[in-house]
């Protein structure tokens, strides 16, 4: 099974590039940029990654991002992730970035986008990995700040495919951002949003009805509402599920209690993703392996999950079909 997980072509649809910052690179960049970080060693960093909730993670994740200063830092960060994609047979990736985490520290929007984009272009050419970029609004910040970020994105519209919504979920429902997402849709951006990670099913309803999302990020609490579950199945609204993340942040008690396969069997279009791999103990293959070890996912289920990753992507119908046919041959 490990062999099959490795070999299957896969798409990743829920990956925060800032969450792929490995402790080694964090140290290198801290030294280069003279940024102080509250750790003495890589081991000490790893020991600090003991989370009790989404917020306990976010505090450390935003602090880690402080070491990213120059365009080459964003390039190096993204390139390192793409090399792991190559090693794990991820052939297409749709990457989130959080512009406000950087612009609020005085880093130019352009620096962030150019650094990430140059690595994505190099990966397309040299590694054969295709990609899209999705920028997220931080939901703990205001609607006005989201509007300002949307405005800043306009000169780079050709490099950004869509808009998402992340950060602290509970207390910051999608309804607070209805108007800015309406504007984003008018501009032509694809829309996704984190919902139903820690927040209840009402957050998922709002993401669907008010933001008009094409995908839900996480969405694992959709099974608390029978009507919502039926709706998601009927409309085949994809969920980008992140198993290791959910257990690390205690959204789910333990991996053997994760509902991803239950949702799959009910007909939900679920996908497997790594979220913030440097912080949660694994990239995409480790997430699939966790399902094998704890939920005994079988070969056909694995293939369906890999096919779903392409079905749920923003690739053309032709590219989707290509990869789905490839997976069918395993
Ligand atoms: N949830 C919300 N915000 C985030 C996450 C997440 O899993 N990862 C990075 N920002
Ligand atoms: Zn996420």
XYZ file of C-alpha atoms and ligand atoms in Angstrom:
341
model
C 0.000 0.000 0.000
C 2.839 2.397 0.820
C 4.143 1.685 -2.631
C 0.778 2.480 -4.244
C 0.459 5.702 -2.221
C 3.871 6.770 -3.512
C 3.195 5.818 -7.129
C -0.292 7.294 -7.611
C -0.281 10.707 -9.272
C -1.861 13.134 -6.839
C -3.046 16.733 -6.670
C -2.744 18.796 -3.493
C -5.531 21.341 -2.945
C -5.008 22.516 0.625
C -1.477 23.640 1.387
C -0.454 26.874 3.076
C 2.983 27.728 1.706
C 3.921 29.401 5.015
C 3.057 26.098 6.677
C 5.702 24.282 4.657
C 8.501 26.246 6.371
C 10.708 23.512 7.829
C 12.667 24.338 11.029
C 15.997 24.017 9.177
C 15.068 26.702 6.639
C 13.532 28.809 9.444
C 16.927 28.833 11.201
C 18.847 29.599 7.995
C 16.581 32.531 7.123
C 16.550 33.844 10.710
C 20.360 33.955 10.649
C 20.571 35.484 7.164
C 17.966 38.177 7.902
C 19.008 38.806 11.541
C 15.567 37.908 12.868
C 15.448 36.496 16.386
C 13.368 33.374 16.930
C 12.568 31.950 20.361
C 14.342 28.609 19.765
C 17.930 27.431 20.244
C 17.796 24.345 18.031
C 15.735 22.529 15.428
C 14.872 20.033 18.141
C 13.551 22.812 20.377
C 11.365 24.020 17.491
C 9.910 20.539 17.008
C 9.188 20.283 20.741
C 7.261 23.561 20.573
C 4.918 22.058 17.964
C 2.605 20.591 20.564
C -0.741 22.118 19.748
C -4.010 22.050 21.640
C -6.206 23.982 19.193
C -6.149 25.905 15.926
C -5.217 29.133 17.774
C -2.293 27.522 19.618
C -0.920 26.550 16.201
C -1.617 29.895 14.502
C 0.358 31.826 17.163
C 3.482 29.785 16.359
C 2.818 29.685 12.601
C 2.598 33.487 12.300
C 5.748 33.906 14.431
C 7.613 31.468 12.154
C 6.648 33.469 9.056
C 8.589 36.497 10.440
C 11.829 35.081 9.003
C 10.521 35.506 5.417
C 11.770 38.869 4.152
C 13.086 38.888 0.569
C 11.761 37.584 -2.716
C 14.411 34.857 -2.645
C 13.131 33.728 0.798
C 9.660 33.164 -0.687
C 11.256 31.455 -3.675
C 13.340 29.118 -1.461
C 10.304 28.293 0.700
C 8.171 27.424 -2.315
C 10.924 25.553 -4.142
C 11.570 23.320 -1.125
C 7.856 22.379 -1.058
C 7.862 21.680 -4.804
C 10.861 19.346 -4.487
C 8.863 17.376 -1.922
C 5.924 17.331 -4.361
C 8.228 15.818 -6.955
C 9.492 13.219 -4.487
C 5.910 12.279 -3.508
C 4.460 12.286 -7.020
C 2.246 15.342 -6.504
C 1.843 16.452 -10.121
C -0.469 19.411 -9.514
C -0.783 21.738 -6.529
C -3.070 24.653 -5.602
C -1.155 26.695 -3.060
C -2.521 29.109 -0.436
C -0.610 32.135 0.730
C -1.508 34.705 3.389
C -0.496 38.149 2.032
C -1.579 40.002 5.182
C 0.882 38.031 7.335
C 3.621 39.698 5.300
C 2.243 43.085 4.251
C 1.443 43.838 7.920
C 5.201 43.451 8.627
C 6.132 45.859 5.853
C 6.883 43.225 3.192
C 5.545 44.277 -0.221
C 2.742 42.228 -1.797
C 4.914 42.070 -4.930
C 7.862 40.510 -3.062
C 5.654 37.676 -1.831
C 3.869 36.937 -5.107
C 6.956 37.218 -7.298
C 9.021 34.920 -5.078
C 6.323 32.232 -4.959
C 5.466 32.560 -8.658
C 9.081 32.245 -9.845
C 9.372 28.929 -8.011
C 6.045 27.725 -9.469
C 7.193 28.597 -12.995
C 10.518 26.809 -12.500
C 8.665 23.722 -11.212
C 6.389 23.678 -14.245
C 9.431 23.753 -16.549
C 11.900 21.580 -14.663
C 9.772 19.245 -12.553
C 6.616 18.981 -14.670
C 4.424 20.126 -11.777
C 1.476 22.390 -12.613
C 0.073 24.802 -10.052
C -2.357 27.568 -9.164
C -2.051 30.221 -6.487
C -4.882 31.091 -4.089
C -4.579 34.055 -1.725
C -6.375 33.906 1.615
C -7.854 36.680 3.703
C -7.078 36.383 7.412
C -10.512 36.194 9.020
C -9.345 37.535 12.422
C -8.690 40.829 10.616
C -11.383 43.230 9.384
C -13.485 43.348 6.227
C -11.797 46.691 5.364
C -8.371 45.038 5.527
C -9.608 42.226 3.263
C -10.843 44.845 0.758
C -7.422 46.529 0.886
C -5.708 43.168 0.226
C -8.065 42.469 -2.676
C -7.061 45.830 -4.147
C -3.361 45.047 -3.714
C -3.825 41.777 -5.627
C -5.160 43.425 -8.793
C -1.781 44.108 -10.496
C -1.019 40.387 -10.015
C -4.380 39.034 -11.122
C -2.772 36.948 -13.864
C -0.750 35.073 -11.201
C -3.589 34.429 -8.720
C -6.469 32.106 -9.531
C -8.609 32.369 -6.461
C -9.384 33.717 -3.022
C -9.720 31.763 0.228
C -10.442 32.502 3.878
C -8.303 31.170 6.736
C -7.023 31.823 10.287
C -9.095 31.707 13.513
C -12.483 30.311 12.547
C -14.737 30.434 15.611
C -16.128 33.951 16.114
C -15.216 34.964 12.564
C -17.986 33.509 10.364
C -17.995 33.819 6.556
C -20.896 36.326 6.771
C -18.376 38.982 7.923
C -16.729 38.759 4.499
C -19.773 38.420 2.232
C -19.243 41.773 0.459
C -15.519 41.372 -0.198
C -16.057 37.888 -1.648
C -18.839 39.250 -3.833
C -16.349 41.782 -5.189
C -13.727 39.046 -5.674
C -16.217 36.975 -7.679
C -17.018 39.971 -9.873
C -13.291 40.334 -10.583
C -13.270 36.723 -11.717
C -11.479 34.965 -8.863
C -12.401 31.383 -7.920
C -13.714 31.177 -4.370
C -12.896 28.720 -1.569
C -13.030 29.051 2.235
C -11.985 27.212 5.367
C -15.184 26.179 7.150
C -16.204 23.439 9.546
C -12.703 22.800 10.901
C -13.374 24.027 14.445
C -16.521 25.962 13.553
C -19.874 24.178 13.413
C -21.924 23.346 10.321
C -23.424 26.878 10.187
C -19.999 28.120 9.022
C -20.170 25.695 6.084
C -23.701 26.816 5.168
C -22.537 30.442 5.201
C -19.499 29.661 3.018
C -21.844 28.016 0.497
C -24.790 30.420 0.603
C -23.049 33.745 1.221
C -19.551 33.375 -0.251
C -20.600 30.969 -3.052
C -17.542 28.769 -2.616
C -16.566 26.155 -5.192
C -14.796 24.073 -2.509
C -14.805 23.854 1.264
C -11.456 23.629 3.042
C -11.703 21.071 5.866
C -15.515 20.861 6.176
C -15.300 17.787 8.387
C -18.145 18.986 10.637
C -20.614 18.758 7.730
C -21.913 15.446 9.106
C -23.471 17.245 12.087
C -26.293 18.444 9.816
C -28.131 15.870 7.686
C -29.510 18.526 5.295
C -26.052 20.000 4.749
C -24.530 16.584 4.152
C -27.231 15.773 1.569
C -26.644 19.131 -0.116
C -22.860 18.685 -0.321
C -23.328 15.207 -1.798
C -25.998 16.298 -4.277
C -23.980 19.290 -5.497
C -20.649 17.414 -5.210
C -19.044 20.349 -3.406
C -15.508 19.096 -2.705
C -13.961 19.021 0.789
C -10.186 19.433 1.092
C -9.598 17.300 4.177
C -6.306 17.354 6.121
C -6.155 14.289 8.388
C -2.843 14.882 10.248
C -3.773 18.530 10.792
C -7.161 17.599 12.264
C -5.607 15.256 14.814
C -2.692 17.617 15.671
C -5.079 20.539 16.284
C -7.560 18.273 18.102
C -10.427 18.892 15.730
C -10.588 15.073 15.743
C -9.664 13.036 18.866
C -7.537 10.409 17.118
C -6.914 9.243 13.565
C -8.985 6.083 14.023
C -11.977 8.351 14.708
C -11.520 10.491 11.597
C -14.678 10.621 9.468
C -13.007 10.968 6.041
C -13.793 7.423 4.898
C -17.341 7.594 6.287
C -17.866 10.735 4.223
C -16.301 9.067 1.177
C -18.679 6.099 1.483
C -21.677 8.407 1.771
C -20.699 9.994 -1.549
C -18.936 13.173 -0.442
C -16.166 14.337 -2.786
C -13.383 14.228 -0.155
C -9.684 14.759 -0.893
C -6.489 14.235 1.148
C -4.140 17.165 1.812
C -1.371 18.244 4.176
C -2.409 21.797 5.248
C 0.797 22.863 7.054
C 3.150 19.906 6.604
C 6.186 21.350 8.435
C 4.033 21.770 11.537
C 1.820 18.684 11.461
C 4.322 15.905 10.856
C 3.876 15.035 7.218
C 3.335 15.883 3.594
C 0.639 14.346 1.413
C 1.937 10.765 1.379
C 2.198 10.706 5.173
C -1.452 11.815 5.294
C -2.483 8.929 3.040
C -0.314 6.555 5.087
C -2.036 7.681 8.288
C -5.357 6.613 6.733
C -3.901 3.231 5.893
C -2.451 2.689 9.368
C -5.482 3.849 11.351
C -8.516 3.438 9.078
C -7.222 0.574 6.892
C -8.045 2.349 3.664
C -8.044 -0.175 0.794
C -6.660 0.042 -2.712
C -9.917 1.124 -4.392
C -10.542 3.803 -1.753
C -7.003 5.105 -2.254
C -7.526 5.336 -5.983
C -10.851 7.129 -5.493
C -9.214 9.644 -3.145
C -6.458 10.312 -5.685
C -9.017 10.647 -8.506
C -11.036 13.023 -6.309
C -7.986 15.260 -5.891
C -8.073 15.941 -9.643
C -11.879 16.093 -9.892
C -11.936 18.749 -7.161
C -9.089 20.761 -8.684
C -9.350 23.845 -10.891
C -7.608 22.034 -13.772
C -9.264 21.897 -17.204
C -11.686 19.022 -17.822
C -9.139 17.561 -20.227
C -6.298 17.523 -17.664
C -8.639 16.075 -15.042
C -9.613 13.258 -17.402
C -5.953 12.575 -18.239
C -4.980 12.007 -14.606
C -8.152 10.114 -13.703
C -7.513 7.684 -16.570
C -3.912 7.296 -15.433
C -5.006 6.394 -11.903
C -7.530 3.862 -13.228
C -4.631 1.838 -14.632
C -3.174 1.061 -11.173
N -6.973 26.649 9.475
C -7.078 27.969 9.477
N -6.086 28.769 9.162
C -4.928 28.232 8.794
C -4.762 26.874 8.753
C -5.847 26.036 9.094
O -5.792 24.800 9.088
N -3.479 26.652 8.356
C -2.922 27.854 8.142
N -3.797 28.822 8.402
Zn -5.736 25.211 6.039
